[in-house]
CSV table of C-alpha atoms in Angstrom, one decimal:
chain,number,residue,atom,x,y,z
A,50,SER,CA,88.7,22.2,-68.4
A,51,GLN,CA,86.2,19.8,-69.6
A,52,THR,CA,82.5,20.0,-68.8
A,53,ILE,CA,79.6,17.7,-69.5
A,54,HIS,CA,76.0,18.8,-69.6
A,55,GLN,CA,72.8,16.8,-69.6
A,56,TRP,CA,69.2,17.9,-69.9
A,57,PRO,CA,66.6,17.8,-68.7
A,58,ALA,CA,67.5,17.0,-65.1
A,59,THR,CA,64.2,15.3,-64.4
A,60,LEU,CA,61.5,14.1,-66.7
A,61,VAL,CA,58.1,12.4,-66.1
A,62,GLN,CA,56.6,10.9,-69.2
A,63,PRO,CA,53.5,8.7,-69.9
A,64,VAL,CA,53.9,5.2,-71.3
A,65,GLY,CA,54.0,5.2,-75.1
A,66,SER,CA,55.3,8.8,-75.4
A,67,PRO,CA,58.6,9.7,-77.2
A,68,LEU,CA,61.9,10.5,-75.5
A,69,SER,CA,64.8,12.7,-76.2
A,70,LEU,CA,67.7,13.2,-73.8
A,71,GLU,CA,70.7,15.3,-74.8
A,72,CYS,CA,74.3,15.4,-73.7
A,73,THR,CA,77.0,17.8,-74.7
A,74,VAL,CA,80.7,18.0,-73.8
A,75,GLU,CA,82.8,21.1,-73.7
A,76,GLY,CA,86.6,21.5,-73.6
A,77,THR,CA,87.6,18.4,-75.5
A,78,SER,CA,87.6,17.2,-79.1
A,79,ASN,CA,86.7,13.8,-80.5
A,80,PRO,CA,85.7,12.2,-77.2
A,81,ASN,CA,84.3,8.7,-76.7
A,82,LEU,CA,80.7,9.2,-75.5
A,83,TYR,CA,78.5,6.8,-73.5
A,84,TRP,CA,75.0,6.4,-72.3
A,85,TYR,CA,74.3,4.4,-69.1
A,86,ARG,CA,71.2,3.6,-67.2
A,87,GLN,CA,71.3,3.2,-63.4
A,88,ALA,CA,68.5,1.4,-61.8
A,89,ALA,CA,68.2,1.0,-58.0
A,90,GLY,CA,70.2,-2.0,-56.8
A,91,ARG,CA,71.4,-2.9,-60.3
A,92,GLY,CA,74.4,-0.8,-61.0
A,93,LEU,CA,75.4,0.9,-64.2
A,94,GLN,CA,74.2,-0.6,-67.4
A,95,LEU,CA,76.0,0.5,-70.6
A,96,LEU,CA,73.4,1.2,-73.3
A,97,PHE,CA,75.3,2.8,-76.1
A,98,TYR,CA,78.8,4.2,-76.9
A,99,SER,CA,80.2,6.2,-79.7
A,100,VAL,CA,83.8,6.7,-80.9
A,101,GLY,CA,82.9,9.3,-83.5
A,102,ILE,CA,80.2,11.3,-85.4
A,103,GLY,CA,77.6,8.9,-86.7
A,104,GLN,CA,79.3,5.8,-85.1
A,105,ILE,CA,77.0,4.2,-82.5
A,106,SER,CA,77.4,0.8,-80.8
A,107,SER,CA,74.5,-0.8,-78.9
A,108,GLU,CA,75.2,-2.9,-75.9
A,109,VAL,CA,71.6,-3.9,-75.0
A,110,PRO,CA,68.7,-4.6,-77.4
A,111,GLN,CA,65.8,-2.4,-76.3
A,112,ASN,CA,63.4,0.3,-77.6
A,113,LEU,CA,66.0,3.0,-77.1
A,114,SER,CA,68.3,4.4,-79.8
A,115,ALA,CA,71.2,6.9,-79.8
A,116,SER,CA,72.6,9.3,-82.2
A,117,ARG,CA,75.7,11.5,-82.4
A,118,PRO,CA,75.0,14.3,-84.9
A,119,GLN,CA,78.0,16.4,-83.8
A,120,ASP,CA,81.4,15.7,-82.3
A,121,ARG,CA,80.4,16.6,-78.8
A,122,GLN,CA,76.7,15.9,-78.8
A,123,PHE,CA,75.1,12.6,-77.9
A,124,ILE,CA,71.3,12.0,-77.9
A,125,LEU,CA,69.3,9.2,-76.5
A,126,SER,CA,65.9,8.6,-78.0
A,127,SER,CA,62.8,6.4,-77.9
A,128,LYS,CA,59.7,6.4,-80.1
A,129,LYS,CA,57.5,4.8,-77.4
A,130,LEU,CA,58.5,4.6,-73.7
A,131,LEU,CA,57.9,1.5,-71.6
A,132,LEU,CA,57.4,1.4,-67.8
A,133,SER,CA,60.8,-0.4,-67.6
A,134,ASP,CA,62.6,2.6,-69.2
A,135,SER,CA,62.3,4.4,-65.9
A,136,GLY,CA,65.7,5.1,-64.3
A,137,PHE,CA,68.6,7.4,-63.9
A,138,TYR,CA,70.3,8.1,-67.3
A,139,LEU,CA,73.9,9.1,-67.3
A,140,CYS,CA,76.1,10.4,-70.1
A,141,ALA,CA,79.8,10.0,-69.9
A,142,TRP,CA,82.9,10.9,-71.9
A,143,SER,CA,86.5,9.6,-72.2
A,144,THR,CA,89.5,10.5,-74.2
A,145,THR,CA,90.7,8.4,-77.1
A,146,SER,CA,94.3,8.4,-75.9
A,147,GLY,CA,94.1,4.9,-74.3
A,148,GLY,CA,95.1,4.4,-70.7
A,149,GLY,CA,92.4,3.1,-68.5
A,150,ASN,CA,89.6,4.6,-70.5
A,151,GLU,CA,88.5,6.5,-67.3
A,152,GLN,CA,85.1,8.0,-67.9
A,153,PHE,CA,83.7,11.3,-66.7
A,154,PHE,CA,80.0,11.5,-66.0
A,155,GLY,CA,77.4,14.1,-66.4
A,156,PRO,CA,74.8,15.1,-63.7
A,157,GLY,CA,72.2,12.6,-65.0
A,158,THR,CA,68.6,12.7,-66.0
A,159,ARG,CA,66.0,11.0,-63.8
A,160,LEU,CA,63.3,9.6,-66.0
A,161,THR,CA,60.0,8.4,-64.5
A,162,VAL,CA,57.6,6.6,-66.9
A,163,LEU,CA,54.0,6.4,-65.6
B,217,GLN,CA,80.5,-15.7,-61.7
B,218,LYS,CA,80.2,-11.9,-62.0
B,219,GLU,CA,83.3,-10.1,-63.4
B,220,VAL,CA,83.2,-7.7,-60.4
B,221,GLU,CA,81.8,-8.3,-56.9
B,222,GLN,CA,81.1,-5.4,-54.6
B,223,ASP,CA,79.0,-5.5,-51.3
B,224,PRO,CA,76.2,-3.0,-51.7
B,225,GLY,CA,76.1,-2.3,-48.0
B,226,PRO,CA,74.9,-0.1,-46.5
B,227,LEU,CA,77.9,0.5,-44.4
B,228,SER,CA,77.5,2.8,-41.4
B,229,VAL,CA,80.5,4.1,-39.5
B,230,PRO,CA,81.0,6.8,-36.9
B,231,GLU,CA,82.7,10.1,-37.9
B,232,GLY,CA,86.5,9.8,-37.7
B,233,ALA,CA,86.6,6.0,-38.4
B,234,ILE,CA,88.8,4.4,-41.0
B,235,VAL,CA,86.6,3.0,-43.8
B,236,SER,CA,87.5,0.1,-46.0
B,237,LEU,CA,85.6,-0.5,-49.2
B,238,ASN,CA,86.4,-3.5,-51.4
B,239,CYS,CA,85.9,-5.2,-54.7
B,240,THR,CA,86.9,-8.6,-56.0
B,241,TYR,CA,87.2,-9.5,-59.7
B,242,SER,CA,87.7,-12.5,-61.8
B,243,ASN,CA,89.2,-11.2,-65.0
B,244,SER,CA,93.0,-11.2,-64.8
B,245,ALA,CA,93.2,-8.9,-67.8
B,246,PHE,CA,92.1,-5.9,-65.8
B,247,GLN,CA,95.0,-3.5,-65.4
B,248,TYR,CA,93.4,-0.2,-64.6
B,249,PHE,CA,91.4,0.3,-61.4
B,250,MET,CA,89.2,3.3,-60.5
B,251,TRP,CA,87.0,4.4,-57.7
B,252,TYR,CA,84.0,6.7,-58.2
B,253,ARG,CA,82.0,8.5,-55.6
B,254,GLN,CA,78.4,9.1,-56.3
B,255,TYR,CA,76.2,11.4,-54.1
B,256,SER,CA,72.5,10.8,-54.0
B,257,ARG,CA,70.8,11.8,-57.3
B,258,LYS,CA,74.1,13.0,-58.8
B,259,GLY,CA,76.5,11.5,-61.5
B,260,PRO,CA,79.5,9.5,-60.3
B,261,GLU,CA,82.8,11.5,-60.0
B,262,LEU,CA,86.2,9.9,-60.5
B,263,LEU,CA,87.9,9.7,-57.2
B,264,MET,CA,91.0,7.6,-57.6
B,265,TYR,CA,92.8,6.0,-60.6
B,266,THR,CA,95.4,3.3,-60.3
B,267,TYR,CA,97.4,1.3,-62.8
B,268,SER,CA,98.5,-2.3,-62.0
B,269,SER,CA,99.3,-3.3,-58.4
B,270,GLY,CA,100.3,-1.2,-55.5
B,271,ASN,CA,99.0,1.8,-53.4
B,272,LYS,CA,98.1,5.3,-54.3
B,273,GLU,CA,97.3,8.0,-51.8
B,274,ASP,CA,95.4,11.2,-52.2
B,275,GLY,CA,94.7,13.1,-49.1
B,276,ARG,CA,92.5,11.0,-46.8
B,277,PHE,CA,92.0,8.4,-49.6
B,278,THR,CA,94.2,5.4,-50.4
B,279,ALA,CA,93.6,3.0,-53.2
B,280,GLN,CA,95.2,-0.4,-53.0
B,281,VAL,CA,95.4,-3.1,-55.7
B,282,ASP,CA,96.4,-6.7,-55.2
B,283,LYS,CA,96.4,-8.3,-58.6
B,284,SER,CA,97.6,-11.7,-57.3
B,285,SER,CA,94.4,-11.9,-55.2
B,286,LYS,CA,92.2,-10.0,-57.6
B,287,TYR,CA,91.2,-7.7,-54.8
B,288,ILE,CA,91.0,-3.9,-54.7
B,289,SER,CA,90.4,-1.6,-51.8
B,290,LEU,CA,89.6,2.0,-51.0
B,291,PHE,CA,90.5,3.3,-47.6
B,292,ILE,CA,89.1,6.5,-46.2
B,293,ARG,CA,90.9,7.9,-43.1
B,294,ASP,CA,89.2,10.3,-40.6
B,295,SER,CA,85.9,9.8,-42.3
B,296,GLN,CA,83.5,12.8,-42.4
B,297,PRO,CA,79.7,13.0,-42.8
B,298,SER,CA,80.4,14.6,-46.2
B,299,ASP,CA,81.9,11.2,-47.3
B,300,SER,CA,78.5,9.7,-47.1
B,301,ALA,CA,77.9,8.5,-50.7
B,302,THR,CA,77.9,5.4,-52.8
B,303,TYR,CA,81.4,4.3,-53.9
B,304,LEU,CA,81.7,2.3,-57.1
B,305,CYS,CA,84.8,0.4,-58.2
B,306,ALA,CA,85.5,0.3,-62.0
B,307,LEU,CA,88.0,-1.9,-63.8
B,308,ASN,CA,89.4,-1.9,-67.3
B,309,ALA,CA,91.8,-4.0,-69.3
B,310,GLY,CA,93.3,-1.0,-71.1
B,311,GLY,CA,92.9,1.0,-74.2
B,312,TYR,CA,89.4,1.2,-75.5
B,313,GLN,CA,88.1,-1.8,-73.6
B,314,LYS,CA,84.8,-1.5,-71.9
B,315,VAL,CA,84.9,-0.3,-68.2
B,316,THR,CA,83.3,-2.8,-65.8
B,317,PHE,CA,81.6,-1.2,-62.8
B,318,GLY,CA,80.8,-2.7,-59.4
B,319,ILE,CA,77.3,-2.3,-58.1
B,320,GLY,CA,78.5,0.3,-55.5
B,321,THR,CA,78.7,0.3,-51.7
B,322,LYS,CA,76.5,2.8,-49.9
B,323,LEU,CA,78.5,4.5,-47.1
B,324,GLN,CA,76.9,6.5,-44.3
B,325,VAL,CA,79.2,8.4,-41.9
B,326,ILE,CA,77.3,9.2,-38.6
B,327,PRO,CA,78.3,12.5,-36.9
């Protein structure tokens, strides 16, 4: 069966510090991968998605970036965090076989920028 | 007009009640309809998946889609305190199209 991991689970960072969040998927090959941010009362905001190694599409211009160095690894980064980057970050995967593109989410990382 | 509208609640019901959660949408291209359950401080988990119009039942949960009205529902029978969570609807036009999520309805089942 497929499993998705995210770490760290929680993170408290000062403004201006760098960020690296990691997501890995097990039990599937060539998944589509996604980064979402969920802020209170604002729903899920798609940040980045990737259909393959090195292929990243950005949905929202911001000071975040994403990379996919391996087939089942997805990384979210920032060089300098802003207060507005606080939120709950979720990684998700889906298969590339069409259908409804149903996505399966990881446990999330709660980021607080002070 | 937003693509998907969902009442954020909170919705409080007594244990054992039938719960109805709903979303309306504007894009007639949506063909796949999903419901996710999200417990506090956890990632969403896929609960129900439906293609096109009709009903789908899974235990105490029933998903209903009315494409003519652009209205989808999730019914929970014999609700339990463990059903207390936020429920998000999610819609997709098919294939590799982006999934559009509702804001989520927070449900509290009172023992």
